[in-house]
C-alpha cells in the first residue's frame, strides 16, 4: 500500500523587507519598502514590510504610489547578495529536517518529511520546529503549509500570513478550496483565469466539476493538470535537484535614461555579458545560445537569439554574440531596457581545447577575475569602459551586493 506523504512549504514572509528588518534593528516594526532608485527609473516596490502593507502597499507598485499610500515608509535599496545568502542559510536549516528539500524561489522551499516522522514528529510538530529554528537563526518569520502533496502544501501556506501554520488534507478540498475564486488555485494565472471565467468557471469548485476532456480540448494537457489540481491531486515529487535543471541564465536592466547611441548600448551589453558569464561559471554551466532583449521608450520589444558553434561561459564571447544581434535587429528607437540571456546550457566539466591554448588562457583569466571579485568585491576589478557615463556597472553592483567604488 502506498505510504501517505507529508510535504510542507516554508514561505518567508515579505522576505526582502524581513531580511532588512532582521539585520537592522532600527527598521523593525516600521513600514519599509525595498525598491529601486526612482530617480533612475527603477522605482518599483520589490518588497514591503507588513507594516507598509497595512497602508495598501503591494509588490510591483510604483514607488511614488506606495509613498502616497504610506508617507512614513522608509525606502531601502535592494541587496540581492544578502538575500541570497540568507535564503541559502534557510535551505541549510531545512536540510537538517529532510534530505528532500526543493527550493521553489528565493523565499520558498518544499520539504518532504515522509519517513522522518519518528525524528521530528508529524507535519505540524515539524513545521513548528522549523519555524522556530528559522526565526531564531535568521530573525525571519515564515508561513508554513502542510499537506499530502506539493500543491496542497503551497495552497495551505498562502492561507495565513504572516507567521501562519496551516494544514490542508484531501478531505479539506471541497470545503476550504472549492469556494475560492479560480485564480487562487496554484498554477492559474490572470490569462487562464480570464479564459475560464468566459467558460463560466469562476471558482475552484467549478473547475473541479468541469469535464476534463473539455478542458483538455481547450487548454491541452494543462487542462487535465488544472482539473486534477482543483481536486487536490498532485503526484509531483519534491526534487532536490530541481535547480540543476535550469535552462537559462540571464539579466535585464532598466536603463537610467533612454539610450540612443550604439556605443552606450555596447557598454551596457559588455557589462551584462560579463555578469551573465560569471553566473554561468559559478553555477558550472556553459551555454550555446545567446539572446538579446530590447525594450524601446514606447514599450515595443525585440527579442532575438543566436546559437554559437560551441558552448561558452566567457563574457567576451557572450558580448560578441549580443553585439551581432544588436547590429542586426536594433531599429534605432531609444532603448529603455536591455537584457542578455545564455541558454542551451550544459555542464562546464568538459571543454574543447584549441590548438594554441587561447581558450584555456581566457578561461583562467575569467576565473582569476572571479576570485578577485569574490575576495574584494564586485567593483574591485572592471573594464575601463565602465568609467563612462553610459555604464550601469556600479548601479548593478550595488543591487547584487558588490562593494561600491
CSV table of C-alpha atoms in Angstrom, one decimal:
chain,number,residue,atom,x,y,z
A,1,UNK,CA,0.0,0.0,0.0
A,2,UNK,CA,1.3,3.4,-1.0
A,3,UNK,CA,2.6,5.4,2.0
A,4,UNK,CA,0.9,8.7,2.8
A,5,UNK,CA,3.2,11.6,2.1
A,6,UNK,CA,3.9,14.6,4.3
A,7,UNK,CA,5.0,17.7,2.4
A,8,UNK,CA,5.4,21.2,3.7
A,9,UNK,CA,6.1,24.6,2.1
A,10,UNK,CA,8.1,27.2,4.0
A,11,UNK,CA,7.3,30.7,2.7
A,12,UNK,CA,9.3,33.5,4.1
A,13,UNK,CA,7.0,36.5,4.8
A,14,UNK,CA,7.8,39.7,2.9
A,15,UNK,CA,11.3,38.3,2.5
A,16,UNK,CA,13.5,41.2,1.3
A,17,UNK,CA,11.9,43.5,3.8
A,18,UNK,CA,12.1,41.0,6.6
A,19,UNK,CA,15.8,40.5,6.0
A,20,UNK,CA,16.4,44.2,6.2
A,21,UNK,CA,14.5,44.4,9.4
A,22,UNK,CA,16.3,41.4,10.9
A,23,UNK,CA,19.7,42.9,10.1
A,24,UNK,CA,18.9,46.5,11.1
A,25,UNK,CA,17.0,46.7,14.4
A,26,UNK,CA,16.1,50.4,13.7
A,27,UNK,CA,13.8,49.2,10.9
A,28,UNK,CA,11.9,46.7,13.0
A,29,UNK,CA,8.1,47.3,13.5
A,30,UNK,CA,8.4,50.2,10.9
A,31,UNK,CA,6.9,50.4,7.4
A,32,UNK,CA,9.7,49.9,4.9
A,33,UNK,CA,9.8,49.5,1.2
A,34,UNK,CA,12.6,47.7,-0.6
A,35,UNK,CA,12.8,49.3,-4.1
A,36,UNK,CA,15.0,50.6,-6.8
A,37,UNK,CA,16.0,54.2,-7.2
A,38,UNK,CA,13.0,56.2,-8.5
A,39,UNK,CA,15.4,58.8,-9.9
A,40,UNK,CA,17.0,56.1,-12.2
A,41,UNK,CA,13.6,54.7,-13.3
A,42,UNK,CA,13.9,51.7,-11.1
A,43,UNK,CA,11.1,52.9,-8.8
A,44,UNK,CA,9.1,49.7,-8.3
A,45,UNK,CA,8.3,48.1,-5.0
A,46,UNK,CA,10.3,44.8,-4.7
A,47,UNK,CA,9.0,44.0,-1.2
A,48,UNK,CA,7.1,45.8,1.5
A,49,UNK,CA,7.1,45.1,5.2
A,50,UNK,CA,3.7,44.1,6.7
A,51,UNK,CA,3.6,47.5,8.4
A,52,UNK,CA,3.7,49.0,5.0
A,53,UNK,CA,1.2,46.5,3.5
A,54,UNK,CA,-1.3,47.7,6.1
A,55,UNK,CA,-1.4,51.0,4.2
A,56,UNK,CA,-2.1,49.2,0.9
A,57,UNK,CA,1.4,49.0,-0.5
A,58,UNK,CA,1.9,46.0,-2.8
A,59,UNK,CA,4.8,44.4,-4.7
A,60,UNK,CA,5.2,45.8,-8.2
A,61,UNK,CA,3.6,49.1,-7.3
A,62,UNK,CA,5.4,52.3,-8.5
A,63,UNK,CA,7.3,53.8,-5.6
A,64,UNK,CA,5.6,57.2,-5.9
A,65,UNK,CA,2.2,55.5,-5.5
A,66,UNK,CA,3.5,53.5,-2.5
A,67,UNK,CA,4.8,56.7,-0.8
A,68,UNK,CA,1.4,58.3,-1.4
A,69,UNK,CA,-0.3,55.5,0.4
A,70,UNK,CA,2.3,55.2,3.1
A,71,UNK,CA,4.1,58.5,3.7
A,72,UNK,CA,6.1,57.3,6.7
A,73,UNK,CA,7.6,54.4,4.8
A,74,UNK,CA,11.4,54.3,4.6
A,75,UNK,CA,12.9,53.4,1.2
A,76,UNK,CA,15.6,50.8,1.3
A,77,UNK,CA,17.8,49.8,-1.7
A,78,UNK,CA,17.9,46.0,-2.5
A,79,UNK,CA,20.9,43.9,-1.6
A,80,UNK,CA,20.4,40.7,-3.6
A,81,UNK,CA,23.6,39.0,-2.5
A,82,UNK,CA,22.5,39.4,1.1
A,83,UNK,CA,19.0,38.0,0.4
A,84,UNK,CA,20.6,35.0,-1.5
A,85,UNK,CA,22.9,34.4,1.5
A,86,UNK,CA,20.0,34.3,3.9
A,87,UNK,CA,18.0,32.1,1.6
A,88,UNK,CA,20.9,29.7,1.4
A,89,UNK,CA,21.0,29.7,5.2
A,90,UNK,CA,17.3,28.8,5.4
A,91,UNK,CA,17.7,26.0,2.9
A,92,UNK,CA,20.6,24.6,5.1
A,93,UNK,CA,18.2,24.7,8.1
A,94,UNK,CA,15.6,22.8,6.1
A,95,UNK,CA,18.1,20.2,5.1
A,96,UNK,CA,18.5,19.3,8.8
A,97,UNK,CA,14.9,18.0,8.8
A,98,UNK,CA,15.0,16.1,5.5
A,99,UNK,CA,17.3,15.4,2.6
A,100,UNK,CA,14.4,16.2,0.2
A,101,UNK,CA,14.4,20.0,0.0
A,102,UNK,CA,13.4,21.7,-3.2
A,103,UNK,CA,13.9,25.5,-3.3
A,104,UNK,CA,10.9,26.9,-5.2
A,105,UNK,CA,12.1,30.5,-5.2
A,106,UNK,CA,14.4,32.7,-3.2
A,107,UNK,CA,11.9,32.8,-0.4
A,108,UNK,CA,10.1,29.5,-0.7
A,109,UNK,CA,11.1,25.8,-0.4
A,110,UNK,CA,9.3,22.5,-0.3
A,111,UNK,CA,10.3,19.8,2.2
A,112,UNK,CA,9.3,16.2,2.0
A,113,UNK,CA,9.0,14.8,5.6
A,114,UNK,CA,7.7,11.3,4.6
A,115,UNK,CA,9.7,8.8,6.7
A,116,UNK,CA,11.1,11.5,9.0
A,117,UNK,CA,8.2,11.5,11.4
A,118,UNK,CA,9.9,9.4,14.1
A,119,UNK,CA,12.7,12.0,14.2
A,120,UNK,CA,10.7,15.3,14.1
A,121,UNK,CA,7.1,14.3,14.8
A,122,UNK,CA,4.1,14.7,12.5
A,123,UNK,CA,3.8,17.6,9.9
A,124,UNK,CA,2.5,20.1,12.4
A,125,UNK,CA,5.2,19.3,15.0
A,126,UNK,CA,8.0,19.5,12.4
A,127,UNK,CA,6.6,22.7,11.0
A,128,UNK,CA,6.6,24.4,14.4
A,129,UNK,CA,10.2,23.3,14.9
A,130,UNK,CA,11.2,24.6,11.5
A,131,UNK,CA,9.5,28.0,12.1
A,132,UNK,CA,11.3,28.3,15.5
A,133,UNK,CA,14.7,27.4,14.0
A,134,UNK,CA,14.4,29.9,11.1
A,135,UNK,CA,13.3,32.7,13.4
A,136,UNK,CA,16.0,32.0,16.0
A,137,UNK,CA,18.8,31.7,13.5
A,138,UNK,CA,17.8,34.3,10.9
A,139,UNK,CA,15.3,36.6,12.5
A,140,UNK,CA,12.8,35.8,9.7
A,141,UNK,CA,9.2,34.8,10.3
A,142,UNK,CA,7.7,32.3,7.8
A,143,UNK,CA,4.3,30.8,7.0
A,144,UNK,CA,4.2,27.0,6.6
A,145,UNK,CA,1.7,24.9,4.8
A,146,UNK,CA,1.4,21.2,5.4
A,147,UNK,CA,-0.3,18.8,3.1
A,148,UNK,CA,-0.1,15.3,1.4
A,149,UNK,CA,1.4,16.8,-1.7
A,150,UNK,CA,3.2,19.9,-3.0
A,151,UNK,CA,0.0,21.5,-4.4
A,152,UNK,CA,-1.9,21.4,-1.1
A,153,UNK,CA,1.2,22.5,0.9
A,154,UNK,CA,1.5,25.5,-1.3
A,155,UNK,CA,-2.2,26.4,-1.1
A,156,UNK,CA,-2.1,26.0,2.7
A,157,UNK,CA,0.9,28.3,3.1
A,158,UNK,CA,-1.0,31.0,1.2
A,159,UNK,CA,-3.9,30.9,3.6
A,160,UNK,CA,-2.5,32.5,6.7
A,161,UNK,CA,0.2,35.2,6.5
A,162,UNK,CA,2.3,36.4,8.2
A,163,UNK,CA,3.7,33.7,10.5
A,164,UNK,CA,1.0,31.1,9.8
A,165,UNK,CA,0.8,27.4,10.1
A,166,UNK,CA,-2.0,25.7,8.0
A,167,UNK,CA,-2.8,22.1,7.2
A,168,UNK,CA,-4.7,21.0,4.2
A,169,UNK,CA,-5.8,17.4,3.5
A,170,UNK,CA,-7.7,15.9,0.6
A,171,UNK,CA,-10.8,15.9,2.8
A,172,UNK,CA,-10.5,19.7,3.2
A,173,UNK,CA,-10.5,20.4,-0.5
A,174,UNK,CA,-14.3,20.6,-1.1
A,175,UNK,CA,-15.0,22.8,1.9
A,176,UNK,CA,-11.9,25.0,2.0
A,177,UNK,CA,-10.7,25.3,-1.6
A,178,UNK,CA,-13.7,24.9,-3.8
A,179,UNK,CA,-15.5,28.1,-2.7
A,180,UNK,CA,-12.3,30.2,-3.6
A,181,UNK,CA,-12.0,32.2,-6.9
A,182,UNK,CA,-10.4,30.1,-9.6
A,183,UNK,CA,-7.4,32.5,-9.8
A,184,UNK,CA,-6.5,31.4,-6.2
A,185,UNK,CA,-5.6,27.9,-7.5
A,186,UNK,CA,-1.9,27.4,-7.8
A,187,UNK,CA,-1.0,27.3,-11.5
A,188,UNK,CA,-3.8,29.6,-12.6
A,189,UNK,CA,-2.6,33.0,-13.8
A,190,UNK,CA,-4.6,36.0,-14.9
A,191,UNK,CA,-4.7,34.9,-18.6
A,192,UNK,CA,-6.0,31.4,-17.9
A,193,UNK,CA,-8.4,32.8,-15.3
A,194,UNK,CA,-9.9,35.1,-17.9
A,195,UNK,CA,-10.5,32.2,-20.3
A,196,UNK,CA,-12.0,30.1,-17.5
A,197,UNK,CA,-14.3,32.9,-16.5
A,198,UNK,CA,-15.6,33.2,-20.1
A,199,UNK,CA,-16.3,29.4,-19.9
A,200,UNK,CA,-18.4,30.0,-16.8
A,201,UNK,CA,-15.8,28.6,-14.4
A,202,UNK,CA,-15.5,31.1,-11.6
A,203,UNK,CA,-14.5,29.1,-8.6
A,204,UNK,CA,-12.0,26.2,-7.9
A,205,UNK,CA,-15.1,24.0,-7.3
A,206,UNK,CA,-16.4,24.9,-10.8
A,207,UNK,CA,-13.1,23.8,-12.3
A,208,UNK,CA,-13.1,20.6,-10.2
A,209,UNK,CA,-16.6,19.7,-11.6
A,210,UNK,CA,-15.8,20.6,-15.2
A,211,UNK,CA,-15.4,18.0,-17.9
A,212,UNK,CA,-11.7,17.2,-18.0
A,213,UNK,CA,-11.9,16.2,-21.7
A,214,UNK,CA,-13.4,19.7,-22.5
A,215,UNK,CA,-10.6,21.3,-20.5
A,216,UNK,CA,-8.0,19.3,-22.5
A,217,UNK,CA,-9.5,20.3,-25.8
A,218,UNK,CA,-9.4,24.0,-24.7
A,219,UNK,CA,-6.0,24.1,-23.0
A,220,UNK,CA,-4.2,20.9,-24.0
A,221,UNK,CA,-2.6,18.8,-21.3
A,222,UNK,CA,-2.5,21.7,-18.9
A,223,UNK,CA,-6.3,21.5,-18.8
A,224,UNK,CA,-6.1,18.0,-17.4
A,225,UNK,CA,-3.5,19.2,-14.9
A,226,UNK,CA,-5.7,22.1,-13.7
A,227,UNK,CA,-8.6,19.7,-13.3
A,228,UNK,CA,-6.5,17.4,-11.1
A,229,UNK,CA,-5.2,20.4,-9.1
A,230,UNK,CA,-8.7,21.7,-8.4
A,231,UNK,CA,-9.4,18.3,-6.9
A,232,UNK,CA,-6.3,18.4,-4.7
A,233,UNK,CA,-4.4,15.8,-6.8
A,234,UNK,CA,-0.7,16.2,-7.3
A,235,UNK,CA,1.9,13.4,-7.7
A,236,UNK,CA,4.9,15.6,-8.4
A,237,UNK,CA,8.0,14.7,-6.3
A,238,UNK,CA,9.9,17.0,-4.1
A,239,UNK,CA,13.0,17.3,-6.3
A,240,UNK,CA,16.2,18.4,-4.5
A,241,UNK,CA,17.9,18.6,-7.9
A,242,UNK,CA,15.4,21.0,-9.5
A,243,UNK,CA,17.9,23.9,-9.7
A,244,UNK,CA,20.2,21.7,-11.7
A,245,UNK,CA,17.7,21.8,-14.5
A,246,UNK,CA,18.0,25.5,-15.2
A,247,UNK,CA,17.5,26.1,-18.9
A,248,UNK,CA,18.9,29.7,-19.0
A,249,UNK,CA,20.8,32.3,-17.1
A,250,UNK,CA,20.2,36.0,-17.8
A,251,UNK,CA,19.9,39.6,-16.7
A,252,UNK,CA,17.9,42.5,-17.9
A,253,UNK,CA,18.1,46.1,-16.7
A,254,UNK,CA,16.0,49.2,-17.0
A,255,UNK,CA,18.4,52.0,-18.1
A,256,UNK,CA,18.6,55.2,-16.1
A,257,UNK,CA,17.6,57.1,-19.3
A,258,UNK,CA,16.7,56.3,-22.9
A,259,UNK,CA,19.9,55.2,-24.7
A,260,UNK,CA,20.2,56.3,-28.4
A,261,UNK,CA,23.9,55.7,-29.1
A,262,UNK,CA,25.2,52.3,-30.2
A,263,UNK,CA,28.4,53.0,-28.2
A,264,UNK,CA,26.4,53.4,-25.0
A,265,UNK,CA,24.4,50.2,-25.7
A,266,UNK,CA,27.6,48.3,-26.3
A,267,UNK,CA,29.0,49.4,-22.9
A,268,UNK,CA,25.9,48.1,-21.1
A,269,UNK,CA,26.0,44.9,-23.3
A,270,UNK,CA,29.6,44.2,-22.2
A,271,UNK,CA,28.7,44.7,-18.6
A,272,UNK,CA,25.7,42.4,-18.7
A,273,UNK,CA,27.5,39.8,-20.8
A,274,UNK,CA,30.3,39.6,-18.1
A,275,UNK,CA,27.7,39.3,-15.4
A,276,UNK,CA,25.8,36.5,-17.1
A,277,UNK,CA,29.0,34.7,-17.9
A,278,UNK,CA,30.2,34.9,-14.3
A,279,UNK,CA,26.9,33.5,-13.1
A,280,UNK,CA,27.2,30.6,-15.6
A,281,UNK,CA,30.8,29.9,-14.4
A,282,UNK,CA,29.7,29.9,-10.7
A,283,UNK,CA,26.8,27.5,-11.5
A,284,UNK,CA,29.1,25.2,-13.5
A,285,UNK,CA,27.4,25.8,-16.9
A,286,UNK,CA,28.3,26.8,-20.4
A,287,UNK,CA,25.7,27.8,-23.0
A,288,UNK,CA,25.4,27.8,-26.8
A,289,UNK,CA,22.5,30.3,-27.3
A,290,UNK,CA,22.7,34.0,-26.6
A,291,UNK,CA,19.5,36.0,-26.6
A,292,UNK,CA,19.2,39.8,-26.6
A,293,UNK,CA,16.1,41.7,-25.3
A,294,UNK,CA,15.5,45.3,-26.1
A,295,UNK,CA,12.5,47.4,-25.0
A,296,UNK,CA,12.1,50.8,-26.5
A,297,UNK,CA,10.8,54.0,-25.0
A,298,UNK,CA,7.3,53.2,-26.3
A,299,UNK,CA,7.5,49.7,-24.7
A,300,UNK,CA,7.9,47.9,-28.0
A,301,UNK,CA,10.1,44.9,-27.6
A,302,UNK,CA,12.6,43.0,-29.6
A,303,UNK,CA,13.8,39.5,-28.6
A,304,UNK,CA,16.3,37.7,-30.8
A,305,UNK,CA,18.7,34.7,-30.4
A,306,UNK,CA,21.9,33.5,-31.9
A,307,UNK,CA,23.3,30.0,-31.4
A,308,UNK,CA,27.1,29.7,-31.2
A,309,UNK,CA,29.2,26.9,-32.8
A,310,UNK,CA,30.3,25.8,-29.3
A,311,UNK,CA,29.2,26.5,-25.7
A,312,UNK,CA,30.8,29.2,-23.7
A,313,UNK,CA,30.8,31.0,-20.3
A,314,UNK,CA,33.3,33.7,-21.3
A,315,UNK,CA,32.0,37.3,-21.2
A,316,UNK,CA,33.7,38.3,-24.4
A,317,UNK,CA,32.0,35.6,-26.5
A,318,UNK,CA,28.6,36.3,-25.0
A,319,UNK,CA,29.1,40.0,-25.7
A,320,UNK,CA,30.2,39.5,-29.3
A,321,UNK,CA,27.1,37.4,-30.0
A,322,UNK,CA,24.9,40.0,-28.3
A,323,UNK,CA,26.6,42.7,-30.4
A,324,UNK,CA,25.8,40.9,-33.6
A,325,UNK,CA,22.1,40.7,-32.6
A,326,UNK,CA,22.2,44.4,-31.7
A,327,UNK,CA,23.5,45.4,-35.1
A,328,UNK,CA,21.0,43.1,-37.0
A,329,UNK,CA,17.9,43.9,-35.1
A,330,UNK,CA,18.0,47.3,-33.3
A,331,UNK,CA,15.8,49.7,-35.2
A,332,UNK,CA,17.5,52.8,-33.5
A,333,UNK,CA,14.5,53.6,-31.4
A,334,UNK,CA,15.6,54.9,-28.0
A,335,UNK,CA,16.1,51.9,-25.6
A,336,UNK,CA,14.8,51.9,-22.0
A,337,UNK,CA,15.5,48.3,-21.1
A,338,UNK,CA,18.2,45.8,-22.3
A,339,UNK,CA,18.8,42.2,-21.4
A,340,UNK,CA,21.1,39.2,-22.2
A,341,UNK,CA,20.3,35.5,-21.6
A,342,UNK,CA,22.5,32.5,-22.1
A,343,UNK,CA,20.6,29.3,-22.7
A,344,UNK,CA,21.0,25.8,-24.2
A,345,UNK,CA,23.1,25.0,-21.2
A,346,UNK,CA,25.4,22.1,-20.5
A,347,UNK,CA,28.0,21.2,-17.8
A,348,UNK,CA,31.3,23.0,-18.0
A,349,UNK,CA,33.2,19.9,-16.8
A,350,UNK,CA,34.2,19.1,-20.4
A,351,UNK,CA,35.9,21.8,-22.5
A,352,UNK,CA,37.1,21.5,-26.1
A,353,UNK,CA,40.7,22.9,-26.2
A,354,UNK,CA,42.1,24.8,-29.2
A,355,UNK,CA,45.4,24.3,-30.9
A,356,UNK,CA,47.2,27.4,-29.4
A,357,UNK,CA,45.7,27.4,-25.9
A,358,UNK,CA,43.8,30.7,-26.3
A,359,UNK,CA,40.6,29.3,-25.0
A,360,UNK,CA,42.3,27.8,-21.9
A,361,UNK,CA,44.1,31.1,-21.1
A,362,UNK,CA,40.8,33.1,-21.4
A,363,UNK,CA,39.2,30.6,-19.1
A,364,UNK,CA,42.0,31.0,-16.5
A,365,UNK,CA,41.7,34.8,-16.8
A,366,UNK,CA,38.0,34.7,-16.2
A,367,UNK,CA,38.4,32.5,-13.2
A,368,UNK,CA,41.1,34.8,-11.8
A,369,UNK,CA,38.7,37.8,-12.1
A,370,UNK,CA,36.0,35.8,-10.3
A,371,UNK,CA,38.5,35.0,-7.4
A,372,UNK,CA,39.4,38.7,-7.1
A,373,UNK,CA,35.8,39.8,-7.0
A,374,UNK,CA,34.8,37.1,-4.5
A,375,UNK,CA,37.5,38.3,-2.2
A,376,UNK,CA,37.5,42.1,-2.6
A,377,UNK,CA,34.0,42.8,-4.0
A,378,UNK,CA,32.4,43.2,-7.4
A,379,UNK,CA,33.8,46.6,-8.1
A,380,UNK,CA,37.4,45.7,-7.3
A,381,UNK,CA,38.2,45.0,-10.9
A,382,UNK,CA,36.2,46.1,-14.0
A,383,UNK,CA,36.5,47.2,-17.7
A,384,UNK,CA,37.7,50.7,-18.3
A,385,UNK,CA,34.6,51.4,-20.3
A,386,UNK,CA,32.6,51.1,-17.1
A,387,UNK,CA,34.0,54.5,-16.1
A,388,UNK,CA,32.0,56.2,-18.9
A,389,UNK,CA,28.7,57.9,-18.4
A,390,UNK,CA,26.8,55.1,-20.1
A,391,UNK,CA,27.9,52.4,-17.6
A,392,UNK,CA,25.4,50.7,-15.3
A,393,UNK,CA,28.1,48.6,-13.6
A,394,UNK,CA,28.2,50.4,-10.3
A,395,UNK,CA,24.4,50.6,-10.0
A,396,UNK,CA,24.1,46.9,-10.7
A,397,UNK,CA,26.9,46.1,-8.3
A,398,UNK,CA,25.1,47.9,-5.5
A,399,UNK,CA,21.9,45.9,-6.2
A,400,UNK,CA,23.6,42.5,-6.1
A,401,UNK,CA,25.7,43.4,-3.0
A,402,UNK,CA,29.1,44.3,-4.5
A,403,UNK,CA,31.3,46.9,-3.0
A,404,UNK,CA,30.9,50.3,-4.5
A,405,UNK,CA,33.9,52.2,-5.9
